[in-house]
Short mmCIF file of C-alpha atoms in Angstrom, two decimals:
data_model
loop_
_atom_site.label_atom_id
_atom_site.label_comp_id
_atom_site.label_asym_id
_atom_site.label_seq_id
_atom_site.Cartn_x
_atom_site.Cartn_y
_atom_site.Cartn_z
CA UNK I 1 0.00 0.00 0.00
CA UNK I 2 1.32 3.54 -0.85
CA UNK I 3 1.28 6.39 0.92
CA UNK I 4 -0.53 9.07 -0.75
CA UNK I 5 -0.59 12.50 0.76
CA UNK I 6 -1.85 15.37 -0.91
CA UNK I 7 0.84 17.85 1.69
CA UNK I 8 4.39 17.71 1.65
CA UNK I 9 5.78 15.81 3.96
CA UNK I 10 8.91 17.06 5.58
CA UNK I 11 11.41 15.01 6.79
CA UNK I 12 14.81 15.79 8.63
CA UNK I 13 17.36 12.46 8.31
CA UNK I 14 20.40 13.31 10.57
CA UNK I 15 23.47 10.67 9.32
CA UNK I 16 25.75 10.18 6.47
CA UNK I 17 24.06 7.44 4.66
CA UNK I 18 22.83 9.17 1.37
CA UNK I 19 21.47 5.73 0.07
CA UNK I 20 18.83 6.36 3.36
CA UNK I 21 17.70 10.01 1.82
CA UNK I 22 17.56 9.18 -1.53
CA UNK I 23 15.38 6.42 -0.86
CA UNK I 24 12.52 8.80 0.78
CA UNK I 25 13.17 11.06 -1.98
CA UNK I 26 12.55 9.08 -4.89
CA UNK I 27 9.55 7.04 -3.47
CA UNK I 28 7.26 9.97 -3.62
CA UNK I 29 7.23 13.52 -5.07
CA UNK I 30 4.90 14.67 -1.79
CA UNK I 31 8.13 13.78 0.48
CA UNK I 32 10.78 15.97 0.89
CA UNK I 33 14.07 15.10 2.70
CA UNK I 34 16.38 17.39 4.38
CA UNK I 35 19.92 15.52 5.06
CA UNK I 36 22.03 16.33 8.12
CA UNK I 37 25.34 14.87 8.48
CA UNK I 38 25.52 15.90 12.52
CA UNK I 39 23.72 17.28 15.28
CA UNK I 40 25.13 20.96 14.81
CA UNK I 41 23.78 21.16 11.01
CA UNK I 42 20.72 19.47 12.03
CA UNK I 43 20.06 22.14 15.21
CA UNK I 44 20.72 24.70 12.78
CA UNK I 45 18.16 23.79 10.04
CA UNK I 46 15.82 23.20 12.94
CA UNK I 47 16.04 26.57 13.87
CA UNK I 48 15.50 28.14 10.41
CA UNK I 49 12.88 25.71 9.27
CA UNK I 50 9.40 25.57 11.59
CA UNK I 51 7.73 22.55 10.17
CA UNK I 52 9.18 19.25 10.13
CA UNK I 53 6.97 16.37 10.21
CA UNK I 54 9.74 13.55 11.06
CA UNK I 55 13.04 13.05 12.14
CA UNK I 56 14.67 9.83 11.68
CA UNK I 57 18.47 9.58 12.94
CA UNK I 58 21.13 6.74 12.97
CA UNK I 59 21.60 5.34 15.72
CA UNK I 60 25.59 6.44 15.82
CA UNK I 61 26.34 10.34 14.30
CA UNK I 62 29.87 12.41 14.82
CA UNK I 63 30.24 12.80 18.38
CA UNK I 64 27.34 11.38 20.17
CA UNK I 65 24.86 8.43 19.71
CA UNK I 66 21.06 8.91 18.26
CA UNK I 67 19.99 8.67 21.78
CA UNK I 68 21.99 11.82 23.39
CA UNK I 69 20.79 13.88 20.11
CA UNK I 70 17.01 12.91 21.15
CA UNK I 71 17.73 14.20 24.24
CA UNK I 72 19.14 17.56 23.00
CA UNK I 73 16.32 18.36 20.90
CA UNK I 74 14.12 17.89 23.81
CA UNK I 75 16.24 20.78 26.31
CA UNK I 76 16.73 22.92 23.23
CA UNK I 77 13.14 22.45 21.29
CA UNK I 78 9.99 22.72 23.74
CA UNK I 79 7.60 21.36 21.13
CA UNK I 80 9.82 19.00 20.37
CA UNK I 81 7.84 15.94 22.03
CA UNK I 82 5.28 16.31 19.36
CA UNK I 83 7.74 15.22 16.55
CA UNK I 84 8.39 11.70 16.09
CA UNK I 85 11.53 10.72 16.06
CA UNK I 86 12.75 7.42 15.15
CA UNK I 87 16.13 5.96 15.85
CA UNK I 88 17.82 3.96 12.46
CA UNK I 89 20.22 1.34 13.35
CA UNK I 90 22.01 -1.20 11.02
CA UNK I 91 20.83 -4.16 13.57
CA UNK I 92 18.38 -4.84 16.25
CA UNK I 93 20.22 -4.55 19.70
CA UNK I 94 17.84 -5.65 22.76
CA UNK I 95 20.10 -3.13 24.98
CA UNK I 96 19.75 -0.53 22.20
CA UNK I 97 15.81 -0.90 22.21
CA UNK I 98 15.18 -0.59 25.51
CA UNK I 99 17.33 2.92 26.04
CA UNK I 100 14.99 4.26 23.27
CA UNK I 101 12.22 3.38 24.50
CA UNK I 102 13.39 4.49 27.95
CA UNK I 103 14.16 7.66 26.71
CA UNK I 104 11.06 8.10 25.01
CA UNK I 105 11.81 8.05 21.32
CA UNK I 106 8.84 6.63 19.08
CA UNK I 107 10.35 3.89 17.17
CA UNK I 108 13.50 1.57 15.90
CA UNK I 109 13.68 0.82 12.90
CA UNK I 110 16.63 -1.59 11.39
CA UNK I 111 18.28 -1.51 7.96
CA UNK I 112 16.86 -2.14 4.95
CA UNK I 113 14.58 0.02 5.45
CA UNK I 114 10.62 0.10 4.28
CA UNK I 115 9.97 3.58 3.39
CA UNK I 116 5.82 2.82 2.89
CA UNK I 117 6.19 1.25 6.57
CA UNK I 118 7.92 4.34 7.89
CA UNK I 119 6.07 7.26 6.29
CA UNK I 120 2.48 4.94 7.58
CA UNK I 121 4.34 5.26 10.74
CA UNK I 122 4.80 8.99 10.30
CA UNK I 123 1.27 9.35 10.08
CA UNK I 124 0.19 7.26 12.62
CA UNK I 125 2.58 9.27 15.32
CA UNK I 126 1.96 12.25 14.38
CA UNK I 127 -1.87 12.25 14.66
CA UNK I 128 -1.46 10.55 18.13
CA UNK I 129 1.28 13.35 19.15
CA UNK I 130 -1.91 15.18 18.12
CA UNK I 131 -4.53 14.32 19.81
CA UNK I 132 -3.12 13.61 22.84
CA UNK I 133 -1.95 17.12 23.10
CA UNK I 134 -5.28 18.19 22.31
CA UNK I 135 -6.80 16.52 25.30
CA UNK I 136 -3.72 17.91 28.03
CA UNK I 137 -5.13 21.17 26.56
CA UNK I 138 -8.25 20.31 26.99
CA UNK I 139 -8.17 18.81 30.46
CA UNK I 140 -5.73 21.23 31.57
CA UNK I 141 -8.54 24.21 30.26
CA UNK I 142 -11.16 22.43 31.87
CA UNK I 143 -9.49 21.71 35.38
CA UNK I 144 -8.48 25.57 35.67
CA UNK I 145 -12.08 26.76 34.86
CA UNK I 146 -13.54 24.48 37.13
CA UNK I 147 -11.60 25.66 40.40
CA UNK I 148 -10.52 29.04 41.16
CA UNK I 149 -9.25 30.76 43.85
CA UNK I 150 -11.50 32.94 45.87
CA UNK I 151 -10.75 36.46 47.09
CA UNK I 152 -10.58 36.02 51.22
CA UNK I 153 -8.30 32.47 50.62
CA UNK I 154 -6.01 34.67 48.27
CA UNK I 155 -6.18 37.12 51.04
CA UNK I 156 -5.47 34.98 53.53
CA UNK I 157 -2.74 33.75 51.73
CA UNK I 158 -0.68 36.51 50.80
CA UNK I 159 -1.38 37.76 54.15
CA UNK I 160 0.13 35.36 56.13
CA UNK I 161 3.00 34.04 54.18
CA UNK I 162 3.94 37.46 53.88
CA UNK I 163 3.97 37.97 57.65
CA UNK I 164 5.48 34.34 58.61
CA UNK I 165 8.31 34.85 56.18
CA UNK I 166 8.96 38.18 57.92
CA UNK I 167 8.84 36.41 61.22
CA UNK I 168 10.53 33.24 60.67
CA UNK I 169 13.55 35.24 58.59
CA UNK I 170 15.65 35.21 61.99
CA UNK I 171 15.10 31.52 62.49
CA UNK I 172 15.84 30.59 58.98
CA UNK I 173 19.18 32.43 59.14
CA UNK I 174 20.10 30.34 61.88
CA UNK I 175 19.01 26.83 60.44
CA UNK I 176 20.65 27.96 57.23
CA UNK I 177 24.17 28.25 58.68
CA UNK I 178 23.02 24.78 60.75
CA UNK I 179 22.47 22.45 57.49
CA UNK I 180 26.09 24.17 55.40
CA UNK I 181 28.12 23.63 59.00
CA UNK I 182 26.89 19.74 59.68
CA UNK I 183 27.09 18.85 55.44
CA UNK I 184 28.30 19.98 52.22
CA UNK I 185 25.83 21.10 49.19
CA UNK I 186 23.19 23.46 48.85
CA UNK I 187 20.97 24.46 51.59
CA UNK I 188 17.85 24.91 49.53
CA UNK I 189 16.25 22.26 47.35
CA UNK I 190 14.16 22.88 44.30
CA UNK I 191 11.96 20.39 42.58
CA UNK I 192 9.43 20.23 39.56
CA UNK I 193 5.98 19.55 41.12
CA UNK I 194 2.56 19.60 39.99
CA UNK I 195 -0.38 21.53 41.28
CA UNK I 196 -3.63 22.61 40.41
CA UNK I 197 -5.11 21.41 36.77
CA UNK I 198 -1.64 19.96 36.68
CA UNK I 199 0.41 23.12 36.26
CA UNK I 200 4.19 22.52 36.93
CA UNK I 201 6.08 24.74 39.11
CA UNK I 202 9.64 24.75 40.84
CA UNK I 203 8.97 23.64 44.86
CA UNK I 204 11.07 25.11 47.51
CA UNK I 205 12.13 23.61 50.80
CA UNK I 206 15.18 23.50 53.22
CA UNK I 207 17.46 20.52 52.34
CA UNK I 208 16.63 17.91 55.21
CA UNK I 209 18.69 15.18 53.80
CA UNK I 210 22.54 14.27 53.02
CA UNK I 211 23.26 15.27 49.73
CA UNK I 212 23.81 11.89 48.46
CA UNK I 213 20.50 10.89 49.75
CA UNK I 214 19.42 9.52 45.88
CA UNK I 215 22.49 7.07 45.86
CA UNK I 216 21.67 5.99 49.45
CA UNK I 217 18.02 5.17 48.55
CA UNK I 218 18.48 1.28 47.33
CA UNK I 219 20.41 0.52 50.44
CA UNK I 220 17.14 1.35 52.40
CA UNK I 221 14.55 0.49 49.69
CA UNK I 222 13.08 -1.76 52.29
CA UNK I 223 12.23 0.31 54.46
CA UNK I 224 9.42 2.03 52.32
CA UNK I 225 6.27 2.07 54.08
CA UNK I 226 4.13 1.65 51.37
CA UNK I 227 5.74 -1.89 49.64
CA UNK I 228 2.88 -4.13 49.80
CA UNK I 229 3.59 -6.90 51.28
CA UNK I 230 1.46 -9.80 48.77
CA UNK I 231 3.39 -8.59 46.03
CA UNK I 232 7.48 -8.95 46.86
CA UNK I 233 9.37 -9.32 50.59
CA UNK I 234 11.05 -6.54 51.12
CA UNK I 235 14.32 -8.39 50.77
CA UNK I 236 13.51 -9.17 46.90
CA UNK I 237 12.60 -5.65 46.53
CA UNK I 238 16.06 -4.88 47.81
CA UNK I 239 17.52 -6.82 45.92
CA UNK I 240 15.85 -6.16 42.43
CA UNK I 241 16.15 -2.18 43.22
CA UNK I 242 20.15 -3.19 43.79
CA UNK I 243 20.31 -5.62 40.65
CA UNK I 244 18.43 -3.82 37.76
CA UNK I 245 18.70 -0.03 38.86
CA UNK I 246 20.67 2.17 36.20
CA UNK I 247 18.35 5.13 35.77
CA UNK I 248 18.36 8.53 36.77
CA UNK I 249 16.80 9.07 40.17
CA UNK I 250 13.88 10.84 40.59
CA UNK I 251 13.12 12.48 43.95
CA UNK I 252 9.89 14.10 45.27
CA UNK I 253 8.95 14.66 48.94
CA UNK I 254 10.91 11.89 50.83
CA UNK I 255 10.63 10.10 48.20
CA UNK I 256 12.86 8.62 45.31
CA UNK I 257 12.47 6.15 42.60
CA UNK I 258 14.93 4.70 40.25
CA UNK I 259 13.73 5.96 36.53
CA UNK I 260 13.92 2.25 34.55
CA UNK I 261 12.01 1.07 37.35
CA UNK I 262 9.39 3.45 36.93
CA UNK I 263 9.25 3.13 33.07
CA UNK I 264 9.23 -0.37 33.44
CA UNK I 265 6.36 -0.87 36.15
CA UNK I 266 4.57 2.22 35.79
CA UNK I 267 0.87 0.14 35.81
CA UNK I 268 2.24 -1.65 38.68
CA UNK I 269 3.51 1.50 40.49
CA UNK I 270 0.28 3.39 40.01
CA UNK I 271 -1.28 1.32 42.65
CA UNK I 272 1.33 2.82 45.17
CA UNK I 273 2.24 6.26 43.88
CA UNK I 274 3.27 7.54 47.00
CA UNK I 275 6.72 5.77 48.54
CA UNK I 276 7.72 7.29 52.22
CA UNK I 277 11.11 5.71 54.53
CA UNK I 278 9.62 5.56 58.31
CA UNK I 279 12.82 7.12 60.22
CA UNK I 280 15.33 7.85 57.40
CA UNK I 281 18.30 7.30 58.03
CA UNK I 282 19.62 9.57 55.29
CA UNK I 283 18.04 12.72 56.80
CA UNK I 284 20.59 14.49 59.25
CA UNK I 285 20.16 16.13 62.60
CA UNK I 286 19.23 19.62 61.73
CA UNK I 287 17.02 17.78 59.00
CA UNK I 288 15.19 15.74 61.81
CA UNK I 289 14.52 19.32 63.70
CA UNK I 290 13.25 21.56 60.87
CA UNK I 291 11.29 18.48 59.75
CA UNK I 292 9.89 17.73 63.21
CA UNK I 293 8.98 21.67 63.61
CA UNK I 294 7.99 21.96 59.52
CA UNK I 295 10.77 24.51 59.37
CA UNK I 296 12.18 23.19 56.64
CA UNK I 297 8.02 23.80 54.29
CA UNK I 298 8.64 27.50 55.17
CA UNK I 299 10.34 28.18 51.51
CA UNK I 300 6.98 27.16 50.61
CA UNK I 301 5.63 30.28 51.56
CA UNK I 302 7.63 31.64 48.61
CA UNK I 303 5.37 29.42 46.39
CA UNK I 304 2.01 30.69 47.97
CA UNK I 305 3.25 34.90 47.59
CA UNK I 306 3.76 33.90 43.75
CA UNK I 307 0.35 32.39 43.33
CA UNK I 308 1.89 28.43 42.61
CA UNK I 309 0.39 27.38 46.13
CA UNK I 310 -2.20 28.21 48.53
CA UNK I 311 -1.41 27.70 52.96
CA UNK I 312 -3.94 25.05 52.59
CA UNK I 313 -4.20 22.95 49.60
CA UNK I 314 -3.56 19.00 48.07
CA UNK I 315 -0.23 18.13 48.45
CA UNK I 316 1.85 19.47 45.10
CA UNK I 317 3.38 16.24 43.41
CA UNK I 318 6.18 14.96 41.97
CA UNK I 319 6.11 14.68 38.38
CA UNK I 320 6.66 11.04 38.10
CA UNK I 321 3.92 10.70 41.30
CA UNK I 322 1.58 13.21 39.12
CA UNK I 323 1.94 11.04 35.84
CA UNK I 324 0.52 7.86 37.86
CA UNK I 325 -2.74 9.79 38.99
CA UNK I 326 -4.02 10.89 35.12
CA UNK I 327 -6.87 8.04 35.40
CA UNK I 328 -10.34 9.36 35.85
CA UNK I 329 -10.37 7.85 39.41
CA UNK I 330 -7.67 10.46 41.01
CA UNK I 331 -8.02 13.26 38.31
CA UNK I 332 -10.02 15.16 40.75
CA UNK I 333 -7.63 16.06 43.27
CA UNK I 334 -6.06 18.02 40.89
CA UNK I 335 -8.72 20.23 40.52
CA UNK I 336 -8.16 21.77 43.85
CA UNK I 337 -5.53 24.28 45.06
CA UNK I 338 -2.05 22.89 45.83
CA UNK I 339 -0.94 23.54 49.52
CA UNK I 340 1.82 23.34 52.32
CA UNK I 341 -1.28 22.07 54.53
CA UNK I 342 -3.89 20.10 53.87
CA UNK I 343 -6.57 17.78 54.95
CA UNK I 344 -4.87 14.28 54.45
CA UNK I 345 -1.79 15.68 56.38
CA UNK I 346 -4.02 16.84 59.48
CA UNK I 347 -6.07 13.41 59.53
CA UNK I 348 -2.78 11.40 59.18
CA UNK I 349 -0.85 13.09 62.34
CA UNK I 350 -1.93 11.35 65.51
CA UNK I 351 -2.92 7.65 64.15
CA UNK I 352 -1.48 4.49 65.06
CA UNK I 353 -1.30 3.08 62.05
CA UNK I 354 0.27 4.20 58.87
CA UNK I 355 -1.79 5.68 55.91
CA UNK I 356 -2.51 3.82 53.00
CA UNK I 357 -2.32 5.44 49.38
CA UNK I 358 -5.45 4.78 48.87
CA UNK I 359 -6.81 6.94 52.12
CA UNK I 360 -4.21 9.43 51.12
CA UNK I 361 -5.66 9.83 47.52
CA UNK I 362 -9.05 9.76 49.01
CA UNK I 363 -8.78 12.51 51.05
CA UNK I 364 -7.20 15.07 48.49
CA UNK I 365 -10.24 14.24 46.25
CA UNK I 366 -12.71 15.13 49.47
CA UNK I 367 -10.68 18.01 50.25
CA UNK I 368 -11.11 19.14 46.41
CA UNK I 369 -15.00 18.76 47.47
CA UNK I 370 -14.76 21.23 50.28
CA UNK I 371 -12.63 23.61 48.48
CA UNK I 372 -15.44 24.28 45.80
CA UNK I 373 -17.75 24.79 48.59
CA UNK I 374 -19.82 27.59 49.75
CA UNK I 375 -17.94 26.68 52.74
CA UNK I 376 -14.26 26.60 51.79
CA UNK I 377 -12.63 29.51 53.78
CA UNK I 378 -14.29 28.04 56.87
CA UNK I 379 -12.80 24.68 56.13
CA UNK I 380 -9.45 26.17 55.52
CA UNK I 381 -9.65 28.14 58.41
CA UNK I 382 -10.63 24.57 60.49
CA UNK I 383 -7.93 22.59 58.86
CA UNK I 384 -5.33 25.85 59.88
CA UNK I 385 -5.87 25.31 63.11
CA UNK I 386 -5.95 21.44 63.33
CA UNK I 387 -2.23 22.06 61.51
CA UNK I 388 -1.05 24.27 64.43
CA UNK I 389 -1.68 21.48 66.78
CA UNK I 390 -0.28 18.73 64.58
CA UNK I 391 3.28 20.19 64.01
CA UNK I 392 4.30 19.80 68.42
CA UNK I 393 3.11 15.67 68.30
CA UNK I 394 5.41 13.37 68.18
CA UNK I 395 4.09 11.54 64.98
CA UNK I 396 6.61 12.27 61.84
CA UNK I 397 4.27 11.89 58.52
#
């Protein structure tokens, strides 16, 4: 079957093999082939040509693999993602395959290549690339005009981070100097999160933890709380974490996960988004204080003066976290504010037993109830004050 396309379709093929361009070229007049011999001259036609439709690249080019050019376009081009690109190798390595795919290019192809097969491919990517940015739009639209923030709880907010950060400046001076004397690194951590209708924002806390607290985490991957117990001992998660780990980490609010872990059990991972250590070893003494006073959440207050977060709120997540909740089950809590308090954290503090995900999810998508209530301020106001007791008991959650 031939592809028949009344466009043009434009296609960038970064390499050296002219046998590969020439091929694309001569199958149809409606295709049109721009070669690139290396990353630079492909960046540079990039830049001076806005519509490409494809870009297929060998798996090897001058100076870097097809892989570490993927990942290039994707820092340097923000609408990159909704180009396919396709890696071109002359044979099928399983190790090869699975770094694509774990760097999220769209397909492998092997020499000789079917140009009808690829250009159907084409097609097929690019209306998915379509659609599903069509519906982030949409639900992303749709989230922010369902919940917005009301005039007293923007008042409130502004308000009273504005006055605790004046307050608390002393004592943050102090705990500053604390965390650089007792370990090396930055003081301040910054992380992508994800609040309401899914917006990302940078997160700011006091660093609580060593600052080689991601390399630490598969010596004390059994101590997650959340592991279920029917599905691996905590010995054989241990030991698979230690055995098949090679990924970047990813780290969200005491939490880290390897990232081929997470690509490669992200249905079986959804089930327990949320990963917390009971008594961390990797968090150091000033980090156990500021943590066991919430000193080191007072950066946050940074986040609520520039409008990313509200005092009380859902808990902002970690992209990776975030990217497990899209189903239409948990969708919900997103369409609340995002908060440095909120109602799962005041219900958790104080209980015997340790909270499930599931109760944890739960309660964001109740709170997300209250807070498009006639009677959210009052709520907020409620779960303010249940906060102010919670932070002097004993419980660390």
């Amino acid at each position: 079957m031939e592809v028949i396309s009344d466009k043009k379709v434009s296609l960038l093929y970064v390499g050296s093999d002219q046998k590969v361009a020439d091929q694309f070229t001569d199958h149809s007049p409606s295709v049109d082939v721009h070669m690139a011999k290396n990353a630079v001259l492909a960046i540079k036609w990039l830049q001076e040509n806005k519509h490409v439709d494809a870009i297929l690249c060998e798996k090897q080019i001058p100076g870097q693999t097809g892989i570490e050019f993927h990942k290039t376009l994707r820092d340097r081009f923000v609408d990159n993602d909704a180009v396919p690109f396709i890696l071109v190798a002359n044979d099928r390595d399983q190790n090869d395959l699975s770094e694509a795919v774990k760097n999220g290019i769209d397909d492998f192809y092997v020499r000789p290549l079917s140009t009808n097969r690829i250009l159907e491919r084409v097609q097929f990517l690019k209306e998915l690339k379509a659609n599903l940015k069509k519906e982030k739009i949409g639900a992303s639209k749709e989230m922010d005009a369902d919940y917005k923030i009301g005039f007293w709880k923007r008042t409130f907010d502004i308000t009273v981070a504005g006055l605790a950060l004046l307050c608390a400046a002393p004592f943050l001076l102090l705990f500053i100097i604390a965390i650089r004397l007792e370990s090396k690194g930055k003081v301040y951590y910054i992380s992508k999160r994800v609040g309401t209708g899914y917006k990302i924002f940078d997160f700011y806390k006091l660093r609580s933890m060593y600052p080689d607290a991601d390399k630490r985490l598969k010596e004390f991957q059994h101590l997650n709380q959340y592991v279920h117990e029917e599905e691996e001992s905590p010995e054989e998660v241990a030991q698979e974490v230690v055995s098949k780990s090679t990924g970047t980490m990813l780290i969200g609010d005491d939490t880290e996960v390897d990232e081929v872990q997470h690509n490669n059990k992200r249905k079986e991972s959804a089930k327990s988004a949320f990963v917390k250590f009971d008594n961390d070893p990797r968090i150091t003494k000033v980090g156990h204080i500021i943590r066991k006073l919430s000193i080191d959440e007072l950066p946050q207050l940074i986040n609520v003066l520039k409008g990313d977060m509200s005092i009380v709120g859902n808990r902002p997540l970690p992209l990776y976290e975030a990217e497990m909740l899209t189903t239409d089950e948990w969708t919900d809590r997103f369409n609340g504010p995002a908060g440095i308090t909120g109602l799962w954290q005041v219900e958790a503090r104080g209980r015997s037993s340790k909270m499930s995900p599931e109760e944890r999810k739960s309660l964001d998508i109740k709170y997300v109830e209250y807070a498009n209530s006639k009677y959210a301020f009052l709520i907020d106001m409620w779960i303010v004050l249940r906060t102010f007791k919670a932070v002097f008991q004993k419980e660390n959650v």
